[in-house]
Structure formats: structure tokens, C-alpha cells
């Protein structure tokens, strides 16, 4: 058991899989000699060498295209897109190419690859380097989508993603890189499509993802301490496959549903979950489901504005309390 | 309009008695071109009967390129084609029936109707897909070449694309990438003078849209007569030798002309009068038939090949007409590796 940062967990997760399987290769901008712009891949180049850890030019289409070509012919590439906002310059591969190739070819082509990317706000980088874009990936049939919130989950879900036979988008939250957590020694392998109840409770269910998980947990502690409200917090961890059974079972116990989403409001993942619960567990609910999201705006750079935009513990707690009291 | 390469008018070269290719290979090149022509002509006829649905992009008149490369490629080499990819798919030995079946959206098609004309794929023949988003497959071919390099395999990835592709970003990203990583990939530009409906010269900064960009990536400028299968074959073999020796990528611009419009919706009225007729005089199959005669191949041998190919295409057509439509249960298969489409529990 050791305490590890989320940042170091990325390198450990990749190293675990590269040690296990020589077909796992890693490519991206500044990932090798420089150790990554977020220092999340330090040591991999030295450990695995330039043939397996390859620095690329600033060519996002070439990075994802090459990852796909390598995946469909037998390698298991991990590709880094430095900021998830850059998905927009290589979206053809994410939307049209690797998720559809298996279906279009009636199962002939396989694309076992992982695209890992720095997602989310908190770094005061402004509207093009701060977005939370899980829904861009979630809407595409053929992709799997994960977003871990702890160092342990980073390693376990990375292993699951690399070993998965389908293309997986792996969202790392930039504001979580410095956070720490306990991680056991030895190999860690998790399962895609499994949500985790990170705080049991009986009065309401809060669904959260990535950076919103610690914020929802903080809100839960406040609600308990200040108002005696006992909420259950679920870390979804994986949007595709989506563990709806854990969510539906929780709502059946608590009878209230809240989502906490970092994405701008329209078409956020919470909308899909609210729709599922409304459709399948309507009579379990004692009140309307509530989505707590970033407003539908581009993100500002100034810290006081960015902080105002994202859901925080205070806002989450306040919204839950008003709903339950109302 | 792009300038004709010098070799196109060089009758002396074409008539050279120096036969480096040999009769067996020549007959193979001829048969292949005739098969591509007849299969695509049949696809067009089947449109008119409403038996081929959706869109389709024919490469009638461009057969020498797919045939030249197809014959030069070895088993294990990989093809990456465009939405105009019927010919390149057939040229790797994929049965005509499998291609026509896919165009006719039948259960016997290459992908049982799930892909259609623009996405022909046959992994068992090394056809790693036909890509309908312009330029997308150039980086993908780089990735396949990277795998070969990483594994120490000697196979080459061959990526076919049109002149219009040279103006999209992925073309430039892929060329730089391939050179920097010294990848065993061969980029084949089929310059048929038109990007869809617009003359390529009207929208491109250089005369030869692929070859004139080669020097920007440290590659030699190669322009060949894409209507002469021998020239194509020779250029392919040279590029493959470079790639297999570990000396990196090549970019070859093949001058050609498509006899039909961009797609089946296009009557190609934008072409100047007489242009098509002029290029039909340089029809690759016509050129090659003359070539065979120059090398002493008799009319009877040529007619026998023609008849055999026609029989193959006729048999394939009948098999496709008799084949059932795809079963409805495949609507949701193979979205994910477990064979299904489940995104939730």
C-alpha cells in the first residue's frame, strides 16, 4: 500500500500494461522525453524506450489515425490527446472512424485502442483548454467512455481500458492530477461499466463523475453536519457502458435523484440518466430529478468567474437541501 | 488542367523490346484491368435496373493504377482505399460476387450490406477498408505501417487517394509523420484532374497536387502515367523495395482520368468538350491490349481472357440477384466486440 497522486497513477497504470504486453505502445505530443505536459507520463520513455513510447508532431489527426491503423493490425496503442478540447481537431477519428469500423465491416475490423486526454476545468486556461467533454464521446455508438476520480481507479480502469477489445476514451481530470489516494501494491485491474457507491445514504442519490465526485462528497458531509440530510453519492466512473442498475437500485432506496455535471447543461450525461430514471423508476421518485451543471456558457479564464461557473460543494448542498425541503 | 507527364507521349519507350515484366505478369495485369472494368461497368448497369442502391463512385478509366499496384502487392501487404474503392478491393483478389453483393446490399456482400459501396473491406485479402471521409485513411495507413515496423514485418501499407485529398490537413500530417517515423507506407495519388466536380488546378496552389508537395516532406517528386499498367507496376515495385528495406515512405502521383462522373448523381457536364474523348484514346485497357500485341500475344488469347472475365462477372451478377437480403437481426450486431450493441446494464 502506498499513497500515490492521480498524476503518478497514470504513469503506473500505463507501465503496468506495457510491462504485461509488448503490443501495448504509447504515442502523443511531449509524452516521451518530456514526460507529458502534465507530468503524468514521467519515466515511461526511459523505461520502455523510443520504439514503444513515441513522441509525435503536433498532428492530432495523425496521432489518432496512426493509433487506429496500429490497433486494427494487432497492436494495442494508447494515444494521448493533450487537452480534450483538441478532440475537435481530430474528431473524424473519434466520431467516424474507429467507433464505426467494426460495425461497418460486419465485425472484420477491430480497434482495441485507448485515447487518454486531460479533461475539465480548474486551471484557469479559458474556454479552449478547460472543457468537460464527456458527452462528445458518450453520444457516439461504438465508443466506451470512462472518467476516473481517484488514483486507484486511474490504474484499475486504465488496465481495463487497455485490455478492452473496443476503443475507449479515457478522461483524466486536470484538476485531480495533484490529488492523492491509497493504492495497493501489485497488479490492479478494474471493470468498465461499474459505478461505485462512494458514500452510502438514505435521503437522496447524487450521481457524479471525475472532479464532481469529491465536490459531491464534500456537499454530502455538509448536508449531514448542517441539516441532518444523509445523501448517497455514486461515482459513475464509466459512461459507456453505463451501470444503470446501481443507479436505479439507489433511487429505489432514496427516492430522490440529483446529478452533478461539470459539462455545460445541454445534452450532458445527466440528462440521459434522468431520462432513464424517469422512464424506468418514475414511481420510485418522491420529487423531480434535478441536474446541477455548469451553465450553458463557454468557460471564462478568470479564477473567480471559473469558480462561479462550476458546481461546488456549497451550490450542490444548497440545491439538494432546497429540493428536499421544498 | 494538369500537364501530361512526358512519358505519356513517349511511344518509343512503350515500344521498347526490353520486357522486364514478362508475359505471365502482363497477362495477369491485363486480366485484372478487364475484370475491374467489367465489374464496375456491371455495377453501373445494375444501378440503371435499381438493383444497386445508395451511392457509388466508379473508377472506369483508372483501372491501370489499382491493377498495377494490386498485382505488385504481396500477400500480407495492406490496402487502404477510398470511397472510390471497388477496383482496389477487387485488385487484391476479392471475388466479384462479394463486391457486387455489397453494392446490391445482399447477404452475400463483403459486409452483408452494413458498409455499402464506400466502405468495402476484406481483411482476409489485406483490404483494410475503404474510407469515405477524404484523407482519413492516410494516417491510418501510417499506423498499420508502424505496426509492421515495430514488429519487424516486411509488409507494406499502400494508401490510395484522389487529387482532391491533397488539400486536406490529414494528407500533410500523414506525410510528415510517415517521413519522420520512416514508415513502410506508399501513398498513391490518383490524379484524375477533378476533385469531385471542380478541376483540381482551379483550387490547388501547385500544378501536380501530390508530387509538387513531396519535396516539402523530403520525398522525391514522382509523376507517372497512371493509364499504363506497366509504368504503375514498375513504380510500385520500386516503392515497395524502398519500404521493405526500411528506407521509408514514397509518394507517387499517377496521372489518369475517370470516364464517368464523380458519383452516380453526376453526369460530369463540367468537362470541356472533347476532353473525355481524348482520354478515351488513352484508355488503359486499350493501351494494354496494344502492348500485348506488341509482345506477340495473339487475339485469341486476349479474347479468351475477355470471355473468361465476362463469365465471372455474369456468374457473380446472377449469384447476387439470387442472394437473399441481409437478415434483420444484424442491425444491432458488431457495434462492440461482444458482438452486440449494449451500452448499459
Coordinates of N, CA and C in Angstrom, one line a residue, chain B residues 58-276:
Chain B
X58 N -17.4 5.3 -59.4 CA -16.7 4.4 -60.3 C -15.4 4.9 -60.7
X59 N -14.4 4.0 -60.9 CA -13.1 4.4 -61.4 C -12.9 3.9 -62.8
X60 N -13.9 3.9 -63.6 CA -13.8 3.5 -65.0 C -12.8 4.4 -65.7
X61 N -11.8 3.8 -66.3 CA -10.7 4.6 -66.9 C -9.5 4.7 -66.1
X62 N -9.6 4.3 -64.8 CA -8.4 4.5 -63.9 C -7.9 3.1 -63.5
X63 N -8.3 2.0 -64.2 CA -8.0 0.7 -63.8 C -6.5 0.3 -63.7
X64 N -5.7 1.0 -64.5 CA -4.3 0.6 -64.5 C -3.6 0.8 -63.2
X65 N -4.1 1.7 -62.4 CA -3.5 2.0 -61.1 C -3.8 0.9 -60.1
X66 N -5.1 0.6 -59.9 CA -5.4 -0.4 -59.0 C -4.8 -1.8 -59.4
X67 N -4.8 -2.0 -60.7 CA -4.3 -3.3 -61.2 C -2.8 -3.3 -61.0
X68 N -2.1 -2.3 -61.4 CA -0.6 -2.2 -61.3 C -0.2 -2.5 -59.9
X69 N -0.8 -1.8 -58.9 CA -0.4 -2.0 -57.5 C -0.9 -3.3 -57.0
X70 N -2.1 -3.7 -57.4 CA -2.7 -4.9 -56.9 C -1.8 -6.1 -57.2
X71 N -1.3 -6.1 -58.5 CA -0.5 -7.2 -59.0 C 0.9 -7.2 -58.3
X72 N 1.4 -6.0 -58.0 CA 2.7 -5.8 -57.4 C 2.7 -6.2 -55.9
X73 N 1.5 -6.1 -55.3 CA 1.5 -6.3 -53.8 C 1.6 -7.8 -53.5
X74 N 2.2 -8.1 -52.4 CA 2.3 -9.5 -51.9 C 1.2 -9.8 -50.9
X75 N 0.9 -11.1 -50.6 CA 0.1 -11.4 -49.5 C 0.7 -10.8 -48.2
X76 N -0.2 -10.2 -47.4 CA 0.4 -9.6 -46.2 C 0.5 -8.1 -46.3
X77 N 0.7 -7.6 -47.6 CA 0.6 -6.1 -47.8 C -0.8 -5.7 -47.6
X78 N -0.9 -4.4 -47.2 CA -2.3 -3.9 -46.8 C -2.7 -2.8 -47.7
X79 N -4.0 -2.8 -48.1 CA -4.5 -1.8 -49.0 C -5.5 -0.9 -48.1
X80 N -5.3 0.4 -48.3 CA -6.3 1.4 -47.7 C -6.9 2.2 -48.9
X81 N -8.2 2.1 -49.1 CA -8.8 2.6 -50.3 C -9.7 3.7 -49.9
X82 N -10.2 4.4 -51.0 CA -11.2 5.5 -50.7 C -12.6 4.9 -51.0
X83 N -13.6 5.8 -50.9 CA -14.9 5.5 -51.3 C -15.0 5.2 -52.8
X84 N -14.0 5.5 -53.6 CA -13.9 5.1 -55.0 C -13.0 3.9 -55.0
X85 N -13.4 2.8 -54.3 CA -12.5 1.7 -54.0 C -12.9 0.4 -54.5
X86 N -13.9 0.3 -55.4 CA -14.3 -1.1 -55.9 C -13.1 -1.7 -56.6
X87 N -12.4 -1.0 -57.4 CA -11.3 -1.5 -58.2 C -10.1 -2.0 -57.3
X88 N -9.8 -1.2 -56.3 CA -8.6 -1.5 -55.4 C -9.0 -2.7 -54.6
X89 N -10.2 -2.9 -54.2 CA -10.6 -4.1 -53.5 C -10.6 -5.3 -54.3
X90 N -11.1 -5.2 -55.5 CA -11.1 -6.4 -56.4 C -9.6 -6.8 -56.8
X91 N -8.8 -5.7 -56.9 CA -7.4 -6.0 -57.3 C -6.6 -6.8 -56.3
X92 N -7.1 -7.0 -55.1 CA -6.4 -7.8 -54.1 C -7.0 -9.3 -54.1
X93 N -7.8 -9.5 -55.1 CA -8.3 -10.9 -55.2 C -9.7 -11.1 -54.5
X94 N -10.3 -10.1 -54.1 CA -11.7 -10.2 -53.5 C -12.6 -10.6 -54.7
X95 N -13.4 -11.7 -54.5 CA -14.3 -12.1 -55.5 C -15.3 -11.0 -56.0
X96 N -15.6 -11.0 -57.2 CA -16.5 -10.0 -57.8 C -17.9 -10.1 -57.1
X97 N -18.3 -11.3 -56.8 CA -19.6 -11.6 -56.2 C -19.7 -10.9 -54.8
X98 N -18.6 -10.9 -54.1 CA -18.6 -10.3 -52.7 C -18.8 -8.7 -52.8
X99 N -18.1 -8.2 -53.9 CA -18.2 -6.7 -54.1 C -19.6 -6.3 -54.6
X100 N -20.0 -7.0 -55.7 CA -21.3 -6.7 -56.2 C -22.4 -6.9 -55.2
X101 N -22.3 -8.0 -54.4 CA -23.2 -8.3 -53.4 C -23.4 -7.2 -52.4
X102 N -22.3 -6.6 -52.0 CA -22.3 -5.4 -51.1 C -23.0 -4.2 -51.7
X103 N -22.7 -4.0 -53.0 CA -23.3 -2.9 -53.7 C -24.8 -3.1 -53.9
X104 N -25.2 -4.4 -54.0 CA -26.6 -4.7 -54.1 C -27.3 -4.9 -52.8
X105 N -26.5 -4.7 -51.7 CA -27.0 -4.8 -50.3 C -27.6 -6.2 -50.0
X106 N -26.9 -7.2 -50.4 CA -27.3 -8.5 -50.2 C -26.5 -9.2 -49.1
X107 N -27.1 -10.3 -48.7 CA -26.4 -11.0 -47.6 C -25.1 -11.6 -47.9
X108 N -24.9 -11.8 -49.3 CA -23.6 -12.4 -49.7 C -22.5 -11.3 -49.9
X109 N -22.8 -10.0 -49.6 CA -21.9 -9.0 -49.7 C -20.7 -9.1 -48.7
X110 N -19.7 -8.3 -49.0 CA -18.5 -8.4 -48.2 C -18.8 -8.1 -46.7
X111 N -19.7 -7.1 -46.5 CA -20.1 -6.8 -45.1 C -21.6 -7.0 -44.9
X112 N -22.2 -7.8 -45.7 CA -23.6 -8.2 -45.6 C -24.5 -6.9 -45.6
X113 N -24.0 -5.9 -46.4 CA -24.8 -4.7 -46.5 C -24.7 -3.7 -45.4
X114 N -23.8 -3.9 -44.5 CA -23.7 -3.0 -43.4 C -22.7 -1.8 -43.7
X115 N -21.9 -2.0 -44.7 CA -21.0 -0.9 -45.1 C -21.4 -0.2 -46.3
X116 N -21.7 -0.9 -47.4 CA -22.0 -0.3 -48.6 C -20.8 0.0 -49.5
X117 N -21.1 0.5 -50.6 CA -20.1 0.8 -51.7 C -18.9 1.5 -51.2
X118 N -19.1 2.5 -50.3 CA -18.0 3.4 -49.9 C -17.1 2.8 -48.8
X119 N -17.4 1.6 -48.3 CA -16.6 1.1 -47.2 C -16.1 -0.4 -47.4
X120 N -15.9 -0.7 -48.7 CA -15.5 -2.1 -48.9 C -14.3 -2.5 -48.2
X121 N -14.4 -3.6 -47.5 CA -13.3 -4.1 -46.6 C -13.2 -5.6 -46.7
X122 N -12.0 -6.1 -46.8 CA -11.9 -7.6 -46.8 C -10.5 -7.9 -46.1
X123 N -10.6 -8.0 -44.8 CA -9.3 -8.1 -44.0 C -8.6 -9.4 -44.5
X124 N -9.3 -10.4 -44.8 CA -8.6 -11.7 -45.2 C -7.8 -11.5 -46.5
X125 N -8.1 -10.5 -47.3 CA -7.4 -10.2 -48.5 C -6.4 -9.0 -48.3
X126 N -6.3 -8.5 -47.1 CA -5.4 -7.3 -46.9 C -6.1 -6.0 -47.2
X127 N -7.4 -6.0 -47.5 CA -8.1 -4.8 -47.8 C -8.6 -4.2 -46.5
X128 N -7.9 -3.3 -45.9 CA -8.1 -2.8 -44.6 C -9.2 -1.7 -44.5
X129 N -9.9 -1.6 -45.6 CA -11.0 -0.6 -45.5 C -11.0 0.3 -46.7
X130 N -12.2 0.9 -46.9 CA -12.4 2.0 -47.9 C -13.0 3.1 -47.1
X131 N -12.4 4.2 -47.2 CA -12.7 5.4 -46.3 C -13.3 6.5 -47.1
X132 N -14.4 6.9 -46.5 CA -15.3 7.9 -47.2 C -15.1 9.3 -46.7
X133 N -14.3 9.5 -45.7 CA -14.0 10.9 -45.3 C -12.6 11.2 -45.9
X134 N -12.6 12.2 -46.7 CA -11.4 12.4 -47.5 C -10.2 12.6 -46.6
X135 N -9.1 11.8 -46.9 CA -7.9 11.9 -46.2 C -7.7 11.1 -44.9
X136 N -8.8 10.6 -44.4 CA -8.8 10.0 -43.1 C -7.8 8.8 -43.1
X137 N -7.8 8.1 -44.2 CA -7.0 6.8 -44.2 C -5.5 7.0 -44.4
X138 N -5.0 8.2 -44.7 CA -3.6 8.3 -44.8 C -2.9 8.1 -43.4
X139 N -3.4 8.8 -42.4 CA -2.8 8.5 -41.1 C -3.0 7.0 -40.6
X140 N -4.2 6.5 -41.0 CA -4.5 5.1 -40.6 C -3.5 4.1 -41.2
X141 N -3.2 4.4 -42.5 CA -2.2 3.6 -43.2 C -0.8 3.7 -42.5
X142 N -0.5 4.9 -42.0 CA 0.7 5.1 -41.3 C 0.8 4.2 -40.0
X143 N -0.4 4.1 -39.4 CA -0.5 3.3 -38.1 C -0.2 1.8 -38.4
X144 N -0.8 1.4 -39.5 CA -0.5 0.0 -39.9 C 0.9 -0.3 -40.3
X145 N 1.5 0.7 -40.9 CA 2.9 0.6 -41.3 C 3.8 0.7 -40.0
X146 N 3.4 1.4 -39.0 CA 4.1 1.5 -37.7 C 4.1 0.1 -37.1
X147 N 2.9 -0.6 -37.2 CA 2.9 -1.9 -36.6 C 3.9 -2.8 -37.3
X148 N 4.0 -2.7 -38.7 CA 4.9 -3.6 -39.4 C 6.4 -3.2 -39.0
X149 N 6.6 -2.0 -38.8 CA 8.0 -1.5 -38.4 C 8.3 -2.0 -37.0
X150 N 7.3 -1.9 -36.1 CA 7.5 -2.3 -34.7 C 7.8 -3.8 -34.6
X151 N 7.0 -4.5 -35.4 CA 7.1 -6.0 -35.3 C 8.2 -6.6 -36.2
X152 N 8.9 -5.7 -37.0 CA 9.9 -6.2 -37.9 C 9.4 -7.0 -39.0
X153 N 8.1 -6.8 -39.4 CA 7.5 -7.4 -40.5 C 7.9 -6.7 -41.8
X154 N 7.8 -7.3 -42.9 CA 8.2 -6.7 -44.2 C 7.0 -6.2 -45.0
X155 N 5.8 -6.3 -44.5 CA 4.7 -5.9 -45.3 C 4.6 -4.4 -45.4
X156 N 4.0 -4.0 -46.5 CA 3.9 -2.5 -46.9 C 2.4 -2.1 -46.8
X157 N 2.2 -0.9 -46.3 CA 0.8 -0.4 -46.4 C 0.7 0.5 -47.6
X158 N -0.3 0.3 -48.4 CA -0.5 1.1 -49.6 C -1.8 1.9 -49.5
X159 N -1.7 3.2 -49.7 CA -2.8 4.1 -49.4 C -3.2 4.8 -50.7
X160 N -4.3 4.5 -51.2 CA -4.8 5.1 -52.5 C -5.7 6.3 -52.1
X161 N -5.5 7.4 -52.9 CA -6.4 8.6 -52.7 C -6.5 9.4 -54.0
X162 N -7.4 10.3 -54.0 CA -7.5 11.2 -55.2 C -6.8 12.5 -55.1
X163 N -6.8 13.2 -56.2 CA -6.1 14.5 -56.2 C -6.7 15.5 -55.1
X164 N -8.0 15.4 -54.9 CA -8.7 16.3 -54.0 C -8.2 16.2 -52.6
X165 N -7.7 15.0 -52.2 CA -7.2 14.7 -50.9 C -6.0 15.5 -50.5
X166 N -5.3 16.0 -51.5 CA -4.0 16.7 -51.2 C -4.2 18.0 -50.6
X167 N -5.4 18.5 -50.6 CA -5.7 19.8 -50.0 C -6.3 19.7 -48.6
X168 N -6.4 18.5 -48.0 CA -6.9 18.4 -46.7 C -5.8 18.2 -45.7
X169 N -6.0 18.6 -44.4 CA -4.9 18.6 -43.5 C -4.3 17.2 -43.2
X170 N -5.2 16.2 -43.2 CA -4.7 14.8 -42.8 C -3.6 14.4 -43.8
X171 N -3.7 14.8 -45.1 CA -2.7 14.4 -46.1 C -1.3 14.9 -45.6
X172 N -1.3 16.2 -45.2 CA 0.0 16.8 -44.8 C 0.5 16.2 -43.5
X173 N -0.4 16.0 -42.5 CA 0.0 15.4 -41.3 C 0.6 14.0 -41.5
X174 N -0.1 13.2 -42.4 CA 0.4 11.9 -42.6 C 1.7 11.8 -43.3
X175 N 2.0 12.7 -44.3 CA 3.2 12.7 -45.0 C 4.4 13.0 -44.0
X176 N 4.2 14.0 -43.2 CA 5.2 14.4 -42.3 C 5.5 13.3 -41.3
X177 N 4.4 12.7 -40.8 CA 4.5 11.6 -39.8 C 5.3 10.4 -40.4
X178 N 4.9 10.1 -41.6 CA 5.5 8.9 -42.3 C 7.0 9.1 -42.5
X179 N 7.4 10.3 -42.9 CA 8.8 10.5 -43.1 C 9.6 10.6 -41.8
X180 N 9.0 11.3 -40.8 CA 9.7 11.4 -39.5 C 9.9 10.0 -38.9
X181 N 8.9 9.2 -39.0 CA 9.0 7.8 -38.4 C 9.5 6.8 -39.4
X182 N 9.8 7.2 -40.6 CA 10.4 6.3 -41.7 C 9.6 5.1 -41.9
X183 N 8.3 5.3 -42.1 CA 7.3 4.2 -42.1 C 7.3 3.5 -43.5
X184 N 7.0 2.2 -43.5 CA 6.9 1.5 -44.8 C 5.5 1.6 -45.4
X185 N 5.2 2.8 -45.9 CA 3.9 3.1 -46.4 C 4.1 3.8 -47.8
X186 N 3.2 3.4 -48.7 CA 3.3 4.0 -50.1 C 2.0 4.8 -50.3
X187 N 2.1 6.1 -50.6 CA 1.0 6.9 -50.8 C 0.8 7.0 -52.3
X188 N -0.4 6.7 -52.8 CA -0.7 6.7 -54.2 C -1.8 7.7 -54.6
X189 N -1.4 8.8 -55.2 CA -2.4 9.8 -55.6 C -2.8 9.5 -57.0
X190 N -4.1 9.3 -57.2 CA -4.7 9.1 -58.5 C -5.2 10.4 -58.9
X191 N -4.4 11.1 -59.7 CA -4.8 12.5 -60.2 C -5.7 12.3 -61.4
X192 N -7.0 12.4 -61.2 CA -7.9 12.2 -62.4 C -8.4 13.6 -62.8
X193 N -7.7 14.6 -62.4 CA -7.9 16.0 -62.8 C -9.1 16.7 -62.2
X194 N -9.9 16.0 -61.5 CA -11.1 16.7 -60.9 C -11.2 16.3 -59.4
X195 N -11.4 17.3 -58.6 CA -11.8 17.0 -57.2 C -13.3 17.0 -57.2
X196 N -14.0 15.9 -57.2 CA -15.4 15.8 -57.4 C -15.8 16.6 -58.7
X197 N -16.4 17.8 -58.6 CA -16.9 18.4 -59.8 C -16.0 19.6 -60.3
X198 N -14.9 19.9 -59.6 CA -14.1 21.1 -59.9 C -12.7 20.7 -60.3
X199 N -12.2 21.3 -61.4 CA -10.9 21.0 -61.9 C -9.9 21.2 -60.7
X200 N -9.0 20.2 -60.5 CA -8.1 20.3 -59.3 C -7.2 21.5 -59.5
X201 N -6.8 21.9 -60.7 CA -6.0 23.0 -60.9 C -6.6 24.4 -60.5
X202 N -7.9 24.4 -60.5 CA -8.6 25.7 -60.1 C -8.5 25.9 -58.6
X203 N -8.2 24.9 -57.8 CA -8.2 25.0 -56.3 C -6.9 24.6 -55.7
X204 N -5.9 24.5 -56.4 CA -4.6 24.0 -55.9 C -3.5 24.9 -56.2
X205 N -2.6 25.1 -55.3 CA -1.5 26.1 -55.5 C -0.4 25.6 -56.4
X206 N -0.3 24.3 -56.6 CA 0.8 23.8 -57.4 C 0.2 23.0 -58.6
X207 N 1.0 22.7 -59.6 CA 0.5 22.0 -60.8 C 0.2 20.6 -60.5
X208 N 1.1 19.9 -59.8 CA 0.9 18.5 -59.5 C 0.6 18.4 -58.0
X209 N -0.7 18.2 -57.7 CA -1.1 18.4 -56.3 C -0.4 17.5 -55.3
X210 N 0.0 16.3 -55.7 CA 0.7 15.4 -54.7 C 2.2 15.6 -54.9
X211 N 2.7 15.4 -56.1 CA 4.1 15.3 -56.4 C 4.8 16.6 -56.1
X212 N 4.2 17.7 -56.4 CA 4.8 19.0 -56.1 C 4.8 19.4 -54.6
X213 N 4.2 18.6 -53.8 CA 4.3 18.8 -52.3 C 5.3 17.9 -51.7
X214 N 5.8 16.9 -52.5 CA 6.6 15.9 -52.0 C 7.9 16.5 -51.3
X215 N 8.5 17.4 -52.0 CA 9.8 18.0 -51.6 C 9.6 18.7 -50.2
X216 N 8.4 19.1 -49.9 CA 8.2 19.7 -48.6 C 8.4 18.7 -47.5
X217 N 8.3 17.4 -47.8 CA 8.5 16.4 -46.8 C 9.7 15.6 -47.1
X218 N 10.6 16.1 -47.9 CA 11.9 15.4 -48.2 C 11.7 14.2 -49.1
X219 N 10.7 14.1 -49.8 CA 10.5 12.9 -50.7 C 10.7 13.3 -52.2
X220 N 11.1 12.3 -53.0 CA 11.3 12.6 -54.4 C 10.0 12.9 -55.1
X221 N 10.1 13.7 -56.1 CA 8.9 14.1 -56.9 C 8.7 13.0 -58.0
X222 N 7.6 12.3 -57.8 CA 7.3 11.2 -58.8 C 5.9 11.4 -59.4
X223 N 6.0 11.6 -60.8 CA 4.7 11.6 -61.5 C 4.8 10.6 -62.6
X224 N 3.8 9.7 -62.7 CA 3.8 8.7 -63.7 C 2.5 8.7 -64.5
X225 N 2.6 8.0 -65.6 CA 1.4 7.8 -66.5 C 0.5 6.7 -65.8
X226 N -0.5 7.1 -65.2 CA -1.4 6.2 -64.5 C -2.3 5.4 -65.4
X227 N -2.2 5.6 -66.6 CA -3.0 4.8 -67.6 C -2.2 3.7 -68.2
X228 N -1.0 3.5 -67.8 CA -0.1 2.5 -68.3 C 0.3 1.5 -67.2
X229 N -0.4 0.4 -67.2 CA -0.2 -0.5 -66.0 C 1.2 -1.0 -65.8
X230 N 2.0 -1.0 -66.9 CA 3.4 -1.4 -66.7 C 4.2 -0.3 -65.9
X231 N 3.9 0.9 -66.3 CA 4.6 2.0 -65.5 C 4.2 2.0 -64.1
X232 N 2.9 1.8 -63.9 CA 2.4 1.7 -62.5 C 3.1 0.6 -61.7
X233 N 3.1 -0.6 -62.4 CA 3.7 -1.8 -61.7 C 5.2 -1.5 -61.4
X234 N 5.9 -0.9 -62.3 CA 7.3 -0.6 -62.0 C 7.5 0.4 -60.9
X235 N 6.6 1.4 -60.9 CA 6.8 2.4 -59.8 C 6.4 1.8 -58.4
X236 N 5.4 0.9 -58.5 CA 5.0 0.2 -57.2 C 6.2 -0.7 -56.7
X237 N 6.8 -1.4 -57.6 CA 7.8 -2.3 -57.2 C 9.0 -1.6 -56.6
X238 N 9.3 -0.4 -57.2 CA 10.4 0.4 -56.7 C 10.1 0.9 -55.3
X239 N 8.9 1.4 -55.1 CA 8.5 2.0 -53.8 C 8.4 0.9 -52.8
X240 N 8.0 -0.3 -53.2 CA 7.9 -1.4 -52.2 C 9.3 -1.8 -51.7
X241 N 10.2 -1.8 -52.7 CA 11.6 -2.1 -52.3 C 12.2 -1.2 -51.3
X242 N 11.9 0.1 -51.5 CA 12.4 1.1 -50.6 C 11.7 0.9 -49.2
X243 N 10.4 0.6 -49.2 CA 9.7 0.4 -47.9 C 10.2 -0.8 -47.2
X244 N 10.3 -1.9 -47.9 CA 10.7 -3.2 -47.3 C 12.2 -3.1 -46.8
X245 N 13.0 -2.3 -47.4 CA 14.4 -2.2 -47.0 C 14.5 -1.3 -45.7
X246 N 13.3 -0.7 -45.3 CA 13.4 0.1 -44.1 C 13.8 1.6 -44.4
X247 N 13.6 1.9 -45.7 CA 14.0 3.3 -46.1 C 12.8 4.3 -46.2
X248 N 11.7 3.9 -45.7 CA 10.6 4.9 -45.5 C 9.6 5.0 -46.6
X249 N 8.8 6.0 -46.6 CA 7.6 6.1 -47.5 C 8.0 6.6 -48.9
X250 N 7.0 6.4 -49.8 CA 7.1 7.1 -51.1 C 5.7 7.7 -51.4
X251 N 5.8 8.7 -52.3 CA 4.5 9.3 -52.7 C 4.6 9.3 -54.2
X252 N 3.6 8.7 -54.8 CA 3.5 8.5 -56.3 C 2.3 9.2 -56.8
X253 N 2.4 10.1 -57.8 CA 1.2 10.7 -58.4 C 1.0 10.1 -59.7
X254 N -0.1 9.5 -59.9 CA -0.5 8.8 -61.1 C -1.5 9.6 -61.9
X255 N -1.1 10.0 -63.2 CA -2.0 10.8 -64.0 C -3.0 9.9 -64.7
X256 N -4.3 10.3 -64.5 CA -5.3 9.4 -65.1 C -6.6 10.3 -65.3
X257 N -7.7 9.6 -65.6 CA -8.9 10.3 -65.9 C -10.1 9.3 -65.7
X258 N -11.1 9.9 -65.0 CA -12.3 9.0 -64.9 C -13.3 9.2 -66.0
X259 N -13.7 8.1 -66.5 CA -14.6 8.2 -67.7 C -16.0 8.6 -67.3
X260 N -16.4 8.3 -66.0 CA -17.7 8.6 -65.6 C -17.7 9.9 -64.7
X261 N -18.8 10.2 -64.1 CA -18.9 11.4 -63.2 C -18.3 11.0 -61.9
X262 N -18.4 12.0 -61.0 CA -17.8 11.8 -59.6 C -18.6 10.6 -58.9
X263 N -19.9 10.7 -58.9 CA -20.7 9.6 -58.4 C -21.8 9.4 -59.3
X264 N -22.7 8.5 -59.0 CA -23.8 8.2 -59.9 C -24.7 9.3 -60.1
X265 N -24.7 10.4 -59.2 CA -25.6 11.5 -59.4 C -25.0 12.5 -60.4
X266 N -23.8 12.3 -60.8 CA -23.0 13.3 -61.6 C -22.9 13.0 -63.0
X267 N -23.5 13.7 -63.9 CA -23.3 13.5 -65.4 C -22.0 14.1 -65.9
X268 N -21.3 14.8 -65.1 CA -20.0 15.3 -65.5 C -20.1 16.3 -66.6
X269 N -21.0 17.2 -66.6 CA -21.2 18.2 -67.6 C -20.2 19.3 -67.6
X270 N -19.4 19.4 -66.5 CA -18.4 20.4 -66.3 C -17.2 20.2 -67.1
X271 N -17.1 19.1 -67.8 CA -15.9 18.8 -68.5 C -15.9 19.5 -69.9
X272 N -14.8 20.0 -70.3 CA -14.7 20.7 -71.6 C -15.0 19.7 -72.7
X273 N -15.6 20.1 -73.8 CA -15.9 19.3 -74.9 C -14.7 18.6 -75.5
X274 N -14.7 17.4 -75.7 CA -13.6 16.7 -76.4 C -12.6 16.1 -75.4
X275 N -12.7 16.5 -74.1 CA -11.7 16.0 -73.1 C -11.8 14.5 -72.9
X276 N -13.1 14.1 -72.7 CA -13.3 12.7 -72.4 C -12.9 11.8 -73.6

